[in-house]
GROMACS .gro file of C-alpha atoms in nm:
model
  279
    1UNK     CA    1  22.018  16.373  11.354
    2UNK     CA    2  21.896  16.725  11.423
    3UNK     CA    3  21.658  16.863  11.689
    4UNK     CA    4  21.291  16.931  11.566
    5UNK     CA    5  21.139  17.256  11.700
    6UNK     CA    6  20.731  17.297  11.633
    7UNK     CA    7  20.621  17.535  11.355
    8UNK     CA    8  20.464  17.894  11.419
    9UNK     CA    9  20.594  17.941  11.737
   10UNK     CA   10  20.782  18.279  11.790
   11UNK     CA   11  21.142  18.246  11.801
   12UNK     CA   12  21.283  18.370  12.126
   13UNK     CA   13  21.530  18.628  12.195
   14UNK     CA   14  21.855  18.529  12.306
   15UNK     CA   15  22.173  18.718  12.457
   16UNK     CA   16  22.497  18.749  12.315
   17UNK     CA   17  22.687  18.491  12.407
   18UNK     CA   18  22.989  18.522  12.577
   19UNK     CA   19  23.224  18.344  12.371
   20UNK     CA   20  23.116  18.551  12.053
   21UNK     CA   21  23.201  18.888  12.207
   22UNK     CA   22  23.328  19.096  11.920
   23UNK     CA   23  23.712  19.142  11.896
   24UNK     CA   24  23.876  19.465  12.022
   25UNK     CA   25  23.953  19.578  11.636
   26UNK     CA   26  23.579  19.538  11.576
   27UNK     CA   27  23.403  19.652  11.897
   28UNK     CA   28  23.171  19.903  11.808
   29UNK     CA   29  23.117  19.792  11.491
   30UNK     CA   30  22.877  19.514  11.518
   31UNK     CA   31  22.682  19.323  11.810
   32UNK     CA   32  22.713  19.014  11.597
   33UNK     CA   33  23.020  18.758  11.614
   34UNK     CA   34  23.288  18.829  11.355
   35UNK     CA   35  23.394  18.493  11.348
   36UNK     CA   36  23.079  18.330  11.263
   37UNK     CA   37  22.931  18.525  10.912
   38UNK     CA   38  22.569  18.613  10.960
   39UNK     CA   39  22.386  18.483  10.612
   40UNK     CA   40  22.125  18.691  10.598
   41UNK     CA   41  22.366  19.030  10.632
   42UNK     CA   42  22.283  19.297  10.411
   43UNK     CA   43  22.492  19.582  10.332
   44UNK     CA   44  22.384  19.904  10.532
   45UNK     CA   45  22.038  20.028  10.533
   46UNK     CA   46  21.881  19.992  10.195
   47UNK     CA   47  21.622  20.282  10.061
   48UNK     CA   48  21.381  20.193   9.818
   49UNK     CA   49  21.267  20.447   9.558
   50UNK     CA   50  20.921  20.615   9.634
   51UNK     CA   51  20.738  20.845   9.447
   52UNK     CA   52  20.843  21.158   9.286
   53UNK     CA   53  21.221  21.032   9.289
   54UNK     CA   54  21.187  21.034   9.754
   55UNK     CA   55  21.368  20.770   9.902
   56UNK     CA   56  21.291  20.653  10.248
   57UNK     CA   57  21.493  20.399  10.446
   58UNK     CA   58  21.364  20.038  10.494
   59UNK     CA   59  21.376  19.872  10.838
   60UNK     CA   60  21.246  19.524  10.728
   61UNK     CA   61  21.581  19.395  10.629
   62UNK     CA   62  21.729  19.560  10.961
   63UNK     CA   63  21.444  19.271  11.138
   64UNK     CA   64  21.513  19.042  10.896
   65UNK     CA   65  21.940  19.045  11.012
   66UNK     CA   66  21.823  19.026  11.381
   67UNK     CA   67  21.579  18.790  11.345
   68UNK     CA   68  21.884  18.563  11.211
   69UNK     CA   69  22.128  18.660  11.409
   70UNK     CA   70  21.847  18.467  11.666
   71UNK     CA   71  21.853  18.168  11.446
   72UNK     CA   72  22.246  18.115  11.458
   73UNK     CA   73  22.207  18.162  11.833
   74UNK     CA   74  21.952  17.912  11.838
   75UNK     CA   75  22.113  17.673  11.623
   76UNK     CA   76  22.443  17.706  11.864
   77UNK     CA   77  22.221  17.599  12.161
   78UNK     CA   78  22.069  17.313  11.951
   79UNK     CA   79  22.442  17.195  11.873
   80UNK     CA   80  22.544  17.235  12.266
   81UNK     CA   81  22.257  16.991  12.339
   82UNK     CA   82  22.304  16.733  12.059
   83UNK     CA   83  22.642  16.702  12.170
   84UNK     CA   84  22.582  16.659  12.535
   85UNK     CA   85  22.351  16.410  12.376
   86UNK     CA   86  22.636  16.242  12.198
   87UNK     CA   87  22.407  16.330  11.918
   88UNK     CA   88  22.550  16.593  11.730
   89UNK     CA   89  22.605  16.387  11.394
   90UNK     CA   90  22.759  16.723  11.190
   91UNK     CA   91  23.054  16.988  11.319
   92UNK     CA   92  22.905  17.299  11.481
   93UNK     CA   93  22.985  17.480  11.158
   94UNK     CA   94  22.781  17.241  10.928
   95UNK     CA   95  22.490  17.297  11.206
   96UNK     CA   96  22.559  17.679  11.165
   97UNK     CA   97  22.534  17.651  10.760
   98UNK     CA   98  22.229  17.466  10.732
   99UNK     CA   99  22.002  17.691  10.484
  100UNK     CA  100  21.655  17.608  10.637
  101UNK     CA  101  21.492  17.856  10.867
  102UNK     CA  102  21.713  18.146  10.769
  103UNK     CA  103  21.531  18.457  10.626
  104UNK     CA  104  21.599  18.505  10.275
  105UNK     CA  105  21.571  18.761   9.986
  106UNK     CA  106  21.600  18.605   9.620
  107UNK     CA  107  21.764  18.720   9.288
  108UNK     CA  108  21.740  19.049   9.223
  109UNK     CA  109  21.472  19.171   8.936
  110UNK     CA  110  21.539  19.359   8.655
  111UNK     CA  111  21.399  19.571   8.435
  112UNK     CA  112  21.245  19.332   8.178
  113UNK     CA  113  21.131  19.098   8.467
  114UNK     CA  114  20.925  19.343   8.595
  115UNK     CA  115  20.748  19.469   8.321
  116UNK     CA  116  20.681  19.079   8.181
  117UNK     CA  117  20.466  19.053   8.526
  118UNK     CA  118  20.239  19.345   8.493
  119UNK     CA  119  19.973  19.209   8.252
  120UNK     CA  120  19.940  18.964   8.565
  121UNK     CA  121  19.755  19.234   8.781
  122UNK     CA  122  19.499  19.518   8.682
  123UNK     CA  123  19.647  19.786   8.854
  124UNK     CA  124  20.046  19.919   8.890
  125UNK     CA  125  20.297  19.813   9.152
  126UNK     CA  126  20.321  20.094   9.394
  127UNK     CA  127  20.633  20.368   9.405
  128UNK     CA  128  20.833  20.162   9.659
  129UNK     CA  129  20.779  19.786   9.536
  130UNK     CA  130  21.020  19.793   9.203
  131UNK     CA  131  21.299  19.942   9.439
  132UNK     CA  132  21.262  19.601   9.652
  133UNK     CA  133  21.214  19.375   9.384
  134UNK     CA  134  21.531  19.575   9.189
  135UNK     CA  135  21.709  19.502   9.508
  136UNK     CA  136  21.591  19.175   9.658
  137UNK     CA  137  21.376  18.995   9.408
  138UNK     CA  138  21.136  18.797   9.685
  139UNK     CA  139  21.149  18.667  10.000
  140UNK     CA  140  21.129  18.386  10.226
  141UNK     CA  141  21.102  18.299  10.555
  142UNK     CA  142  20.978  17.923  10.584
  143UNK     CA  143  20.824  17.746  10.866
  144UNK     CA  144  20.986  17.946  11.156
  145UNK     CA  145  20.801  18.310  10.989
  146UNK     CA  146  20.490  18.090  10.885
  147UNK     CA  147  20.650  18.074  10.541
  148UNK     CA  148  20.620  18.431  10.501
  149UNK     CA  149  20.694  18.501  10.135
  150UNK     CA  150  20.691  18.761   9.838
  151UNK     CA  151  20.706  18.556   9.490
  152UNK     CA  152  20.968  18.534   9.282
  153UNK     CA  153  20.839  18.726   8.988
  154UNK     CA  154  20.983  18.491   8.808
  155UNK     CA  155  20.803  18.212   8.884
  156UNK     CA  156  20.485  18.365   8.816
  157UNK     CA  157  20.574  18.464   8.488
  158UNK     CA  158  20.686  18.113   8.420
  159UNK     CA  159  20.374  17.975   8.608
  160UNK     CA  160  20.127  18.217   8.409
  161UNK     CA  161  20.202  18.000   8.083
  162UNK     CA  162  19.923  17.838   7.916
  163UNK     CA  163  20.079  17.514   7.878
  164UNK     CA  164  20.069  17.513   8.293
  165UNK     CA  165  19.906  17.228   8.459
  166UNK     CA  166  19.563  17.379   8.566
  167UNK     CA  167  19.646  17.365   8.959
  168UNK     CA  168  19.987  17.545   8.940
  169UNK     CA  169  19.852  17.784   8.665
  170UNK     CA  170  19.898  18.194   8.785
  171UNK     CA  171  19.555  18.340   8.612
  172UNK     CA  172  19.637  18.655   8.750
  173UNK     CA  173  19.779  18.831   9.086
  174UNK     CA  174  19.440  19.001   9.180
  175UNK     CA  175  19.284  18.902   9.525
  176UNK     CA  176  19.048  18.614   9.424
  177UNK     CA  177  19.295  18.461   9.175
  178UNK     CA  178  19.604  18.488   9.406
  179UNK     CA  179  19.434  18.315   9.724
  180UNK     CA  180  19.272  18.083   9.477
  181UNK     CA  181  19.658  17.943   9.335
  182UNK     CA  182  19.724  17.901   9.675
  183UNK     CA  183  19.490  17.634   9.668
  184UNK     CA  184  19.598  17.463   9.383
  185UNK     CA  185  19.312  17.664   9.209
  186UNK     CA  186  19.066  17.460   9.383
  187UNK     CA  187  18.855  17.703   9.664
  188UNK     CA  188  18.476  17.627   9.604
  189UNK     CA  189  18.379  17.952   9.818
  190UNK     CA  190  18.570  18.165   9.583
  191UNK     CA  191  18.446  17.997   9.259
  192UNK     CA  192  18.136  18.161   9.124
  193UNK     CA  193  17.875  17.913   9.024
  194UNK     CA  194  17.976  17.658   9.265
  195UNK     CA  195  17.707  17.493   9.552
  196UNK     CA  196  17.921  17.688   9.790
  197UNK     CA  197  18.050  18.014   9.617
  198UNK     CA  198  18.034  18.334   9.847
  199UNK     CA  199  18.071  18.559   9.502
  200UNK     CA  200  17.916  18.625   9.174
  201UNK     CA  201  18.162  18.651   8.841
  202UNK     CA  202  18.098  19.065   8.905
  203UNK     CA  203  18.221  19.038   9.250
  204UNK     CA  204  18.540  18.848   9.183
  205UNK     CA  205  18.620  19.019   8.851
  206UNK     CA  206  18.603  19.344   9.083
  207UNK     CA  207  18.853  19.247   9.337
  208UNK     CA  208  19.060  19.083   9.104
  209UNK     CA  209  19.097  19.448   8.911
  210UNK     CA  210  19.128  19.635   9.221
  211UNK     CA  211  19.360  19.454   9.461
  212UNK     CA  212  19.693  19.239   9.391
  213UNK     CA  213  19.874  18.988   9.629
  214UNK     CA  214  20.239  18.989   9.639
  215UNK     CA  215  20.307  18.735   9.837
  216UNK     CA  216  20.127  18.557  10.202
  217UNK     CA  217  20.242  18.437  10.510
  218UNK     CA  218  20.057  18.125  10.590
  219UNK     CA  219  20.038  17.840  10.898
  220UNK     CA  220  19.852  17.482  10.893
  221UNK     CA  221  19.801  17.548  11.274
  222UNK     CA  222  19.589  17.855  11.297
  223UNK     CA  223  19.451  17.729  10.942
  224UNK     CA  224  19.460  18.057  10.826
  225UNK     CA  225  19.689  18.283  10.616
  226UNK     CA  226  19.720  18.670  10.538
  227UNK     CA  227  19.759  18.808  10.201
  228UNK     CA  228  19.992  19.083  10.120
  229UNK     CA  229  19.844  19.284   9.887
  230UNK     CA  230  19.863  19.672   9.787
  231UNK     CA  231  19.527  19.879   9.610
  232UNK     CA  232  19.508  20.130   9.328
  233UNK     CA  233  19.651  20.385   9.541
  234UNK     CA  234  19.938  20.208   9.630
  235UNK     CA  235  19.867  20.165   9.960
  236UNK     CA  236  19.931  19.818  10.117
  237UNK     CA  237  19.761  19.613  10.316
  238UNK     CA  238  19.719  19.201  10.511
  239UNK     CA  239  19.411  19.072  10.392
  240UNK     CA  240  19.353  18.763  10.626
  241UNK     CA  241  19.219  18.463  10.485
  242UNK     CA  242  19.068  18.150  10.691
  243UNK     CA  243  18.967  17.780  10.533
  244UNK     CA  244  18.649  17.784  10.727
  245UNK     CA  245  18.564  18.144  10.633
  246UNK     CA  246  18.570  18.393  10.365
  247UNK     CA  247  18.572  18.753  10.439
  248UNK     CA  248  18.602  18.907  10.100
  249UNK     CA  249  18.317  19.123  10.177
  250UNK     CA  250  18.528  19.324  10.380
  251UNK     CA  251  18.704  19.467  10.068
  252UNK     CA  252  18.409  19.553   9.897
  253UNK     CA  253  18.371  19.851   9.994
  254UNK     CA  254  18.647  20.150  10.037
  255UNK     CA  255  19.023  19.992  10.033
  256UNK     CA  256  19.145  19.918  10.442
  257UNK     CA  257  19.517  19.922  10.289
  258UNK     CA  258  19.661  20.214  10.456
  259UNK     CA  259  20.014  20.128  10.462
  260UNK     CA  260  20.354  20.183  10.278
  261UNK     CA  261  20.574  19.886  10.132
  262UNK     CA  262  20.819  19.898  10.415
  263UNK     CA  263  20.575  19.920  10.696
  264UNK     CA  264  20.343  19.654  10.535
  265UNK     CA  265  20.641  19.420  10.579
  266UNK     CA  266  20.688  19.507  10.904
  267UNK     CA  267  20.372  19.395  10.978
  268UNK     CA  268  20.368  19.103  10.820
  269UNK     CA  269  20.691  19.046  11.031
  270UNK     CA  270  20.539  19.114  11.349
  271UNK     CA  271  20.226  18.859  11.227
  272UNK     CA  272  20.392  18.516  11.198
  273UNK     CA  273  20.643  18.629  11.512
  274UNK     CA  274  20.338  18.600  11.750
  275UNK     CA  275  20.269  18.262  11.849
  276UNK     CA  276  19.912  18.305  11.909
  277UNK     CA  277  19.804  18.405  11.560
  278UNK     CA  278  19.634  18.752  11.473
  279UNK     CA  279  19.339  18.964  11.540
   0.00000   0.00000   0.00000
């Protein structure tokens, strides 16, 4: 039996604890515990490819580590409980193991991948993106990050197929589209011709050519989700997205995206970790 914690609540920050102080040989080294491997390690500071052959250094996968780091820590105090409990039903390293809740990039994408995707979107990924999808594939962060997510871009290739049940089917990655799959491809407000559409066919066919989503973060609580998504000019931006309301007017006009790949993540990061929602 394992403990239950509620959804889209921020995780807390915890100490080290005292009986995973590093050894002597590795003091210095790492905060972390050597004897307890931290899945979601990655190997040094990554730097993804921008334009004109620049590289700048990513600090989403540093958050991403600490953020698990948290999670083991948690997971050790849910253990200590279950057991004083006479609960604990697993050994402390199955508890440890569990995959769920962890913070997690996918496959890496190659070449091909990415270029089968691009008829999915009207406009180019931006100089940074193919040196995280080269890298990391996607992401996912599940219920404890709001199920924070970029897609596998191979599951919307495979999902884009014609043969694809109508609710699962990827029409395209542009704004309208994207949030609509989300839905199952069922959103009356962003349907043109229905009683309760809030666009005309021009309206939609003109943020589906000038915006794409790359992935969401999303939480049943705060019924309400935000839309990572990047503009012609390969800036990035959240677009936030409520079931009682739909603000696509606000990217009718000039693009709001203003940010880079790495900070956009970042962001998105610093989103689902507050537990009261967003502005």
């Amino acid at each position: 039996m394992t403990s239950i914690r509620p959804t889209c609540v921020r995780p807390r920050a915890r100490a080290l604890r005292k009986d995973c102080a590093p050894s002597p040989e590795h003091r210095g080294r790492s905060r972390r515990c050597c004897r307890h491997p931290d899945p979601g390690r990655d190997a040094g500071l990554p730097a993804y490819a921008g334009g004109h052959g620049h590289r700048h250094a990513s600090t989403f996968p540093v958050r991403r580590r600490k953020f698990n780091a948290e999670e083991l820590d948690r997971r050790r105090d849910d253990y200590a409980y279950l057991k004083q409990q006479r609960r604990a039903g697993a050994t402390l390293q199955d508890h440890l193991d569990r995959p769920a809740s962890f913070a997690r990039f996918g496959d890496a994408a190659d070449e091909a991948l990415i270029e089968s995707v691009r008829d999915l979107s009207a406009i180019p990924f931006p100089p940074d993106v193919p040196g995280f999808l080269r890298q990391h594939g996607s992401f996912k962060g599940d219920d404890a990050l709001k199920a924070l997510s970029v897609w596998p871009l191979g599951e919307m290739q495979r999902l884009s197929a014609d043969d694809t049940a109508q609710w699962q089917r990827v029409r395209s990655r542009g704004l309208v589209d994207a949030i609509r799959w989300t839905w199952g491809n069922d959103r009356p407000d962003l349907e043109p011709g229905r009683a309760h559409a809030v666009i005309s066919v021009e309206q939609a066919g003109s943020l589906d050519s000038r915006y794409t989503v790359i992935g969401r973060w999303t939480c049943p609580r705060l019924e309400g989700s935000g839309h990572l998504y990047f503009d012609g000019e390969g800036r990035s931006g959240i677009f936030h997205y409520h079931q009682d309301e739909s603000p696509v007017h606000r990217l009718s006009g000039d693009s709001p995206a203003r940010m880079n790949w790495d900070k956009l993540m970042n962001a998105a990061l610093t989103e689902v970790l507050d537990p009261d929602g967003y502005d």
